[in-house]
Every structure is written in C-alpha cells, then in structure tokens.
Coordinates of C-alpha atoms and ligand atoms in Angstrom, one line a residue:
M9 CA 11.7 -2.1 -39.6
S10 CA 10.9 -4.6 -42.2
A11 CA 7.2 -5.7 -42.9
I12 CA 5.7 -7.8 -40.2
M13 CA 5.0 -10.7 -42.6
S14 CA 6.3 -10.3 -46.1
G15 CA 3.7 -10.2 -48.8
C16 CA 0.9 -9.7 -46.3
P17 CA -1.1 -6.5 -45.8
R18 CA -0.1 -4.3 -42.9
P19 CA -1.7 -5.6 -39.7
V20 CA -4.4 -3.4 -38.0
V21 CA -3.8 -2.4 -34.4
F22 CA -6.6 -0.9 -32.4
I23 CA -5.4 1.4 -29.5
A24 CA -8.1 1.7 -26.9
R25 CA -6.5 4.5 -24.9
G26 CA -4.0 7.3 -25.5
V27 CA -0.4 6.0 -25.3
P28 CA 2.9 7.9 -25.4
P29 CA 3.6 9.2 -28.9
S30 CA 6.8 7.1 -29.4
G31 CA 4.9 3.9 -28.8
A32 CA 2.2 4.7 -31.3
A33 CA 4.9 5.8 -33.8
R34 CA 6.7 2.4 -33.5
L35 CA 3.4 0.7 -34.3
R36 CA 2.7 3.0 -37.2
E37 CA 5.9 2.1 -38.9
V38 CA 4.6 -1.4 -39.7
C39 CA 0.9 -1.4 -38.8
D40 CA -2.3 0.5 -39.7
V41 CA -3.1 2.1 -36.3
I42 CA -6.6 3.1 -35.3
E43 CA -6.8 5.0 -32.0
W44 CA -9.8 5.7 -29.8
E45 CA -10.1 9.4 -30.1
G46 CA -11.8 10.0 -26.8
P47 CA -12.8 12.1 -24.9
G48 CA -12.1 10.0 -21.9
R49 CA -11.9 6.3 -21.6
I50 CA -13.6 4.2 -24.4
P51 CA -16.9 2.9 -23.1
Q52 CA -16.8 -1.0 -23.2
D53 CA -19.8 -1.1 -25.6
T54 CA -18.0 1.2 -28.0
F55 CA -14.8 -0.8 -27.7
V56 CA -16.8 -3.9 -28.7
E57 CA -18.4 -2.1 -31.5
R58 CA -15.2 -0.5 -32.8
V59 CA -13.2 -3.8 -33.0
G60 CA -16.2 -5.3 -34.7
Q61 CA -15.9 -2.6 -37.4
C62 CA -12.1 -2.5 -37.8
K63 CA -11.3 -6.1 -37.3
P64 CA -7.9 -5.6 -35.7
N65 CA -5.0 -8.1 -35.6
A66 CA -4.0 -6.6 -32.3
V67 CA -5.5 -4.5 -29.5
L68 CA -3.6 -2.3 -27.1
I69 CA -5.5 -1.7 -23.9
H70 CA -5.2 -0.4 -20.3
P71 CA -7.3 -1.7 -17.4
P72 CA -10.2 -1.5 -17.0
D73 CA -10.8 -1.9 -20.8
R74 CA -12.0 -5.5 -20.8
V75 CA -11.1 -8.3 -23.2
D76 CA -13.7 -10.9 -22.6
R77 CA -15.7 -13.3 -24.8
Q78 CA -18.0 -10.6 -26.1
L79 CA -15.0 -8.4 -27.2
L80 CA -13.2 -11.4 -28.7
D81 CA -16.3 -12.5 -30.6
S82 CA -16.7 -9.0 -32.0
A83 CA -13.1 -8.7 -33.0
G84 CA -13.1 -11.9 -34.9
P85 CA -10.6 -14.8 -35.5
Q86 CA -7.9 -12.5 -37.1
L87 CA -7.1 -11.1 -33.7
K88 CA -3.7 -12.4 -32.8
V89 CA -2.5 -10.5 -29.8
V90 CA -3.7 -8.4 -26.9
G91 CA -1.2 -6.1 -25.3
T92 CA -2.2 -4.6 -22.0
M93 CA -0.2 -1.8 -20.5
S94 CA -0.5 -3.2 -17.0
V95 CA 0.8 -5.9 -14.7
G96 CA -2.8 -6.6 -13.5
L97 CA -4.7 -9.0 -15.7
D98 CA -8.1 -9.1 -14.1
H99 CA -9.6 -7.3 -17.1
V100 CA -8.5 -10.0 -19.5
D101 CA -10.1 -13.4 -19.9
L102 CA -6.9 -15.3 -20.1
E103 CA -8.5 -18.7 -20.5
E104 CA -10.6 -17.6 -23.4
C105 CA -7.6 -15.9 -25.1
R106 CA -5.6 -19.2 -24.7
R107 CA -8.5 -21.2 -26.1
R108 CA -8.7 -19.0 -29.1
G109 CA -4.9 -18.9 -29.7
V110 CA -4.8 -15.1 -28.9
A111 CA -1.5 -14.1 -27.3
V112 CA -1.5 -11.8 -24.4
G113 CA 1.3 -9.5 -23.4
Y114 CA 1.5 -7.5 -20.1
T115 CA 4.0 -5.3 -18.3
P116 CA 5.4 -6.7 -15.0
N117 CA 8.7 -5.4 -13.5
V118 CA 8.9 -2.1 -15.4
L119 CA 6.4 -0.6 -13.1
T120 CA 7.3 -2.1 -9.8
S121 CA 9.4 0.8 -8.6
A122 CA 6.9 3.5 -9.5
V123 CA 4.0 1.7 -7.8
A124 CA 6.0 1.0 -4.7
E125 CA 7.0 4.7 -4.5
H126 CA 3.5 5.6 -4.9
A127 CA 2.4 3.2 -2.1
V128 CA 4.8 4.9 0.2
G129 CA 3.3 8.3 -0.7
L130 CA -0.2 7.0 0.1
I131 CA 0.9 5.7 3.4
L132 CA 2.5 9.0 4.3
G133 CA -0.4 10.9 2.9
A134 CA -2.9 9.0 5.1
A135 CA -0.7 8.7 8.2
R136 CA 0.2 12.4 8.2
K137 CA -3.3 13.7 7.3
Y138 CA -2.4 15.4 4.0
K139 CA -6.0 15.5 2.9
P140 CA -7.5 17.3 5.9
G141 CA -4.4 19.3 6.2
M142 CA -4.8 20.7 2.6
R143 CA -8.5 21.3 3.3
A144 CA -7.6 23.3 6.4
I145 CA -5.4 25.6 4.4
H146 CA -8.0 26.0 1.6
S147 CA -10.8 26.7 4.1
S148 CA -8.6 29.1 6.2
V149 CA -9.0 26.9 9.3
W150 CA -5.2 26.5 9.7
G151 CA -4.5 29.7 11.7
T152 CA -7.4 29.0 14.1
R153 CA -6.2 25.7 15.2
W154 CA -2.5 26.3 15.9
D155 CA -3.0 26.7 19.6
N156 CA -3.3 22.9 19.9
A157 CA 0.0 21.0 19.6
L158 CA -1.9 17.8 18.7
W159 CA -3.8 19.4 15.8
M160 CA -3.4 17.2 12.7
A161 CA -1.1 14.9 14.7
G162 CA -0.7 11.7 12.7
K163 CA 1.2 8.4 12.9
E164 CA 4.8 7.4 12.2
I165 CA 6.0 4.5 10.2
G166 CA 9.1 4.3 12.5
G167 CA 8.4 1.9 15.3
S168 CA 5.2 0.7 13.7
V169 CA 4.1 -2.7 12.5
V170 CA 3.8 -2.8 8.7
G171 CA 1.5 -5.4 7.3
I172 CA 1.7 -6.4 3.6
V173 CA -1.1 -8.4 2.1
G174 CA 0.5 -10.3 -0.8
L175 CA 4.3 -10.1 -1.0
G176 CA 4.8 -10.3 -4.7
R177 CA 7.2 -8.1 -6.7
I178 CA 5.4 -4.9 -5.7
G179 CA 4.9 -6.0 -2.0
I180 CA 8.7 -6.6 -1.7
A181 CA 9.5 -3.3 -3.3
V182 CA 7.2 -1.5 -0.9
A183 CA 8.7 -3.4 2.1
K184 CA 12.3 -2.4 0.9
R185 CA 11.4 1.2 0.8
L186 CA 9.5 1.1 4.1
K187 CA 12.4 -0.6 5.9
S188 CA 14.3 2.7 5.7
F189 CA 11.7 4.2 8.0
D190 CA 12.7 1.7 10.7
P191 CA 9.4 0.0 11.5
A192 CA 9.4 -2.4 14.5
R193 CA 8.3 -5.3 12.3
I194 CA 7.3 -6.0 8.7
I195 CA 4.8 -8.8 8.5
Y196 CA 3.1 -10.3 5.5
C197 CA 0.5 -12.8 4.6
G198 CA -0.3 -14.6 1.4
S199 CA -0.3 -18.1 0.0
G200 CA 2.9 -19.1 1.9
P201 CA 6.3 -17.9 3.0
K202 CA 8.4 -16.2 0.3
D203 CA 12.2 -16.5 0.1
D204 CA 12.4 -12.9 -1.0
A205 CA 11.0 -11.9 2.4
K206 CA 14.4 -12.5 3.9
Q207 CA 15.9 -9.6 2.1
V208 CA 13.7 -7.3 4.1
G209 CA 13.4 -9.3 7.2
A210 CA 9.6 -9.7 6.8
E211 CA 7.9 -12.4 8.8
F212 CA 5.1 -14.6 7.3
V213 CA 2.0 -14.6 9.5
P214 CA -1.6 -15.8 9.0
F215 CA -4.0 -13.0 7.6
E216 CA -5.8 -12.7 10.9
E217 CA -2.6 -12.2 12.8
L218 CA -1.6 -9.5 10.4
L219 CA -4.9 -7.7 10.8
K220 CA -4.6 -7.9 14.6
H221 CA -1.0 -6.5 14.8
A222 CA -0.5 -4.2 11.8
D223 CA -0.6 -0.4 12.1
F224 CA -0.5 -0.2 8.3
V225 CA -2.3 -2.8 6.3
I226 CA -1.1 -2.5 2.7
A227 CA -2.8 -4.5 0.0
T228 CA -0.4 -5.2 -2.9
C229 CA -1.8 -8.6 -3.9
S230 CA -3.2 -9.4 -7.4
I231 CA -6.9 -10.0 -7.8
N232 CA -8.5 -13.4 -8.3
E233 CA -11.9 -14.8 -7.8
G234 CA -11.0 -15.8 -4.3
N235 CA -10.1 -12.4 -2.9
K236 CA -12.8 -10.1 -4.4
G237 CA -14.4 -8.3 -1.5
L238 CA -11.8 -9.7 0.9
F239 CA -11.7 -6.4 2.8
N240 CA -15.2 -6.4 4.3
K241 CA -16.8 -5.6 7.6
G242 CA -15.5 -8.9 9.2
V243 CA -11.9 -8.0 8.2
F244 CA -12.0 -4.3 9.2
D245 CA -13.5 -5.4 12.6
K246 CA -10.3 -7.4 13.2
M247 CA -8.0 -4.5 12.5
K248 CA -6.7 -2.0 15.1
T249 CA -8.9 1.0 15.6
S250 CA -5.9 3.2 14.7
S251 CA -4.8 1.2 11.7
I252 CA -4.5 2.6 8.2
F253 CA -5.5 0.6 5.2
V254 CA -3.8 1.2 1.9
N255 CA -4.8 -0.3 -1.4
V256 CA -2.7 -0.4 -4.5
S257 CA -4.2 -3.6 -5.8
R258 CA -7.6 -3.3 -7.3
G259 CA -10.8 -1.7 -6.0
V260 CA -12.8 -4.9 -6.1
L261 CA -10.6 -6.2 -3.2
V262 CA -12.6 -4.0 -1.0
N263 CA -16.3 -3.8 0.0
Q264 CA -16.4 0.0 -0.2
E265 CA -19.7 0.3 1.8
D266 CA -18.1 -1.6 4.7
L267 CA -15.0 0.5 4.3
H268 CA -17.0 3.7 4.5
K269 CA -18.7 2.4 7.7
A270 CA -15.4 1.4 9.2
L271 CA -14.0 4.8 8.5
T272 CA -16.9 6.7 9.9
T273 CA -17.5 4.7 13.0
G274 CA -13.9 4.5 14.3
V275 CA -13.5 0.8 13.4
I276 CA -10.2 1.8 11.6
G277 CA -8.2 5.0 11.6
G278 CA -7.9 5.8 7.9
A279 CA -7.4 4.6 4.4
A280 CA -5.5 5.6 1.3
L281 CA -6.8 4.1 -2.0
D282 CA -5.1 4.3 -5.4
V283 CA -7.8 2.0 -6.8
T284 CA -11.6 2.0 -6.5
S285 CA -14.6 0.3 -7.9
P286 CA -15.7 1.6 -10.3
E287 CA -13.0 3.7 -11.9
P288 CA -13.6 6.5 -12.2
L289 CA -15.3 6.8 -8.9
P290 CA -18.3 9.2 -9.1
A291 CA -17.4 12.6 -7.8
D292 CA -20.3 12.4 -5.2
H293 CA -19.1 9.0 -3.8
P294 CA -19.3 9.0 0.0
L295 CA -15.7 8.0 0.4
L296 CA -14.6 11.1 -1.2
S297 CA -16.1 13.4 1.4
L298 CA -14.1 11.7 4.3
D299 CA -11.1 13.5 5.8
N300 CA -9.7 10.1 6.8
C301 CA -9.9 8.6 3.3
L302 CA -7.4 9.7 0.7
V303 CA -8.4 8.6 -2.8
I304 CA -6.1 8.9 -5.8
P305 CA -7.2 8.2 -9.4
H306 CA -5.2 5.0 -10.1
L307 CA -1.8 6.7 -10.5
G308 CA 0.4 3.9 -9.3
S309 CA 2.5 3.5 -12.5
A310 CA 1.9 7.1 -13.7
T311 CA 5.3 8.5 -14.1
D312 CA 6.7 9.6 -17.5
T313 CA 9.5 7.0 -17.3
T314 CA 7.4 4.1 -16.3
R315 CA 4.4 4.8 -18.6
N316 CA 6.9 5.0 -21.5
R317 CA 8.5 1.8 -20.5
M318 CA 5.2 0.1 -20.2
C319 CA 4.2 1.4 -23.6
N320 CA 7.4 0.2 -25.2
L321 CA 7.1 -3.3 -23.7
T322 CA 3.5 -3.4 -24.8
V323 CA 4.4 -2.4 -28.4
S324 CA 7.2 -5.1 -28.3
N325 CA 4.7 -7.7 -27.1
I326 CA 2.2 -6.7 -29.9
L327 CA 4.9 -6.7 -32.6
A328 CA 6.1 -10.1 -31.5
G329 CA 2.6 -11.5 -31.3
L330 CA 1.8 -10.2 -34.8
K331 CA 4.8 -12.1 -36.2
G332 CA 3.8 -15.2 -34.3
E333 CA 6.9 -15.0 -32.2
T334 CA 7.3 -15.5 -28.4
L335 CA 6.2 -12.4 -26.6
P336 CA 8.9 -10.6 -24.5
S337 CA 6.5 -10.6 -21.7
S338 CA 3.7 -13.1 -22.1
A339 CA 0.8 -13.5 -19.6
L340 CA -0.1 -16.9 -20.8
Ligands
DGY410 C1 -1.4 -2.2 -13.4 O1 -0.3 -2.3 -14.0 O2 -2.1 -3.2 -13.2 C2 -1.8 -1.0 -12.8 O3 -2.7 -1.0 -11.9 C3 -2.3 -0.1 -14.1 O4 -1.7 1.1 -14.1

C-alpha cells in the first residue's frame, strides 16, 4: 500500500487491546503501531498516560476502553481517528469527538449474526438449566437425583412468548433465529413499530405489556442516558415469576442488586447475562453464585470469523480516517 500521506511521516496508531495479527499487520504496512502489551485490559489511567506519551494519530479500542474528554486531551490535536471494534458506542464521547474533528469508526452489521447466535445460546442455557446441570455433574449430584422426572426440568421456547427489548439489527436477527423454535408470539418494544418486524411477525407492544406477557425478556437495545438502570426492581416486579431475562446489550442497563434480589426471591425465574457492570465482574460477585443466573464474559461477537471481520473493518476505518477520507463505517 502507498504511504498514507506522501511526504508525511508515518502516522502513529495506538492499539489498546490485542487484535487479530492480520489487522495489526495491515496497519504496520503504513503506520508505526504501538500496542498495549498487557497483561489483561489496559487500565483507563494507563491508556490516558500512554496516548499522552506516544501522541497517536489514531487509536484502536474495544469497549470498555473509554474515549472521553480526558483521553482526547491527553492524546492531543494530532489525533484524527478513533476505531472501535464494536457496534456499541457508549464508551466513546461522540459529541466531543465531533467537536474536535476526530472521526469515529465502528463495526455494525459484521457482528449481528454472531451476537444473535450467542443470544440464542444464552436463552437455551438459562431455560434448560445448563449451569446447575454442569454443577450437578461436577459435584457428583447427578446420579442421586435421577429418580425424579422433573429434576432440572426447564422451559421451552416453543409455544412461549418471546419479548425483545429494542428491535434493531441484533433484535431482528435474534427474532429470526427464535422463530424457528415456534414460539406462540414474538413481541417487542422500543421507540416505535419497526417495518422489519413484519419479516418475523413480531408485534409492537408497550414495555409494560411486554414485561407482563413475555416468558423470555431479551434485551438487545443500545445504551443511552435514558435507559441506564432500566431493569430495576420496579421492572422485575412486573415480569412473570417464571420469566427469564437475557441481556446482550450492556451491563449498565441493569440494576444488578435488584436483579440479584429478583432472582433469589422468586420474582423472576432466571437470567443469562453476556454483559455486566463492571467488566470483568469480580469473581466473588453475588450473581455468580446463583444457579439461576448464567453469566458469560461478554462473548457476543467472539468468533474467529466475526472478530477478524470487526478488526478488518476497524483497520479500514482507521486508514480512511488517517487519509482524511470518508470512513467505510462512520459512527458520526
Ligand atoms: C459490541 O460490538 O458492542 C460488543 O458488545 C463488543 O463485543
């Protein structure tokens, strides 16, 4: 590939988290790449400090690495582009980037299928009690309970009412996949009825109605200031006592103390969470000890194919931003 800007020094890119080697290699062809060497995720303070030292022209991040005023101040005015390997943008201060003329690229579409498949896995995992089932094997309880035909009896998606909170790209993809299980109804709520809902025969209902009728309440919405903590005591109280709550959105959508209470007092039946607050969730967090709460470490888009696609799109966004071109997938 030719130089990004002829006659200019090679741009500097700071990569805040390990990316597939092919993505880093594409950047290295034309940029000086500095990668966070780990271990683990870069602490936010270190991220701020490191961009202050290396003065990058681009940063490549994953949630929850934050790009906020402090990070942008530290990085300096030569920063041209932020590439996040995510569809979620709650960790990027978009207004501030826009104000400073920093382009922001993100990765919608390429991860929709992987996240939707994962959501189906979470639903089945919670509904069919995979977590207590595995525990029963590991603790040798299995053999002692087989006399009871209802041991570990779970719930079926077939014949159930599936409720989707936020029928965007991922919500539709989840609904399409769940339709093959023959649910009695698929209902959804959000800012208003969506044309795409017709593809899956989903009915638009008010939020309260969804809570009242859904056997599975699946959050696929994006996060905004208005829905942080949406799933709290008041909301869990309105759900069926047998219902299963599934979250592939963001952890901050949920008041986790209220969720814990709801799960331990029979207010709802179970939960499966791909996302928590904070991430990582401390290993001694009370939700982790519950048999009716399946927690997965934010793996929605974590397949080889999808992570490579996300990385390639992010690299394309960054290279375009460095050249001052329109980003293939701009968040602004
Ligand atoms: C996203 O893309 O926002 C995912 O949650 C990150 O894997």
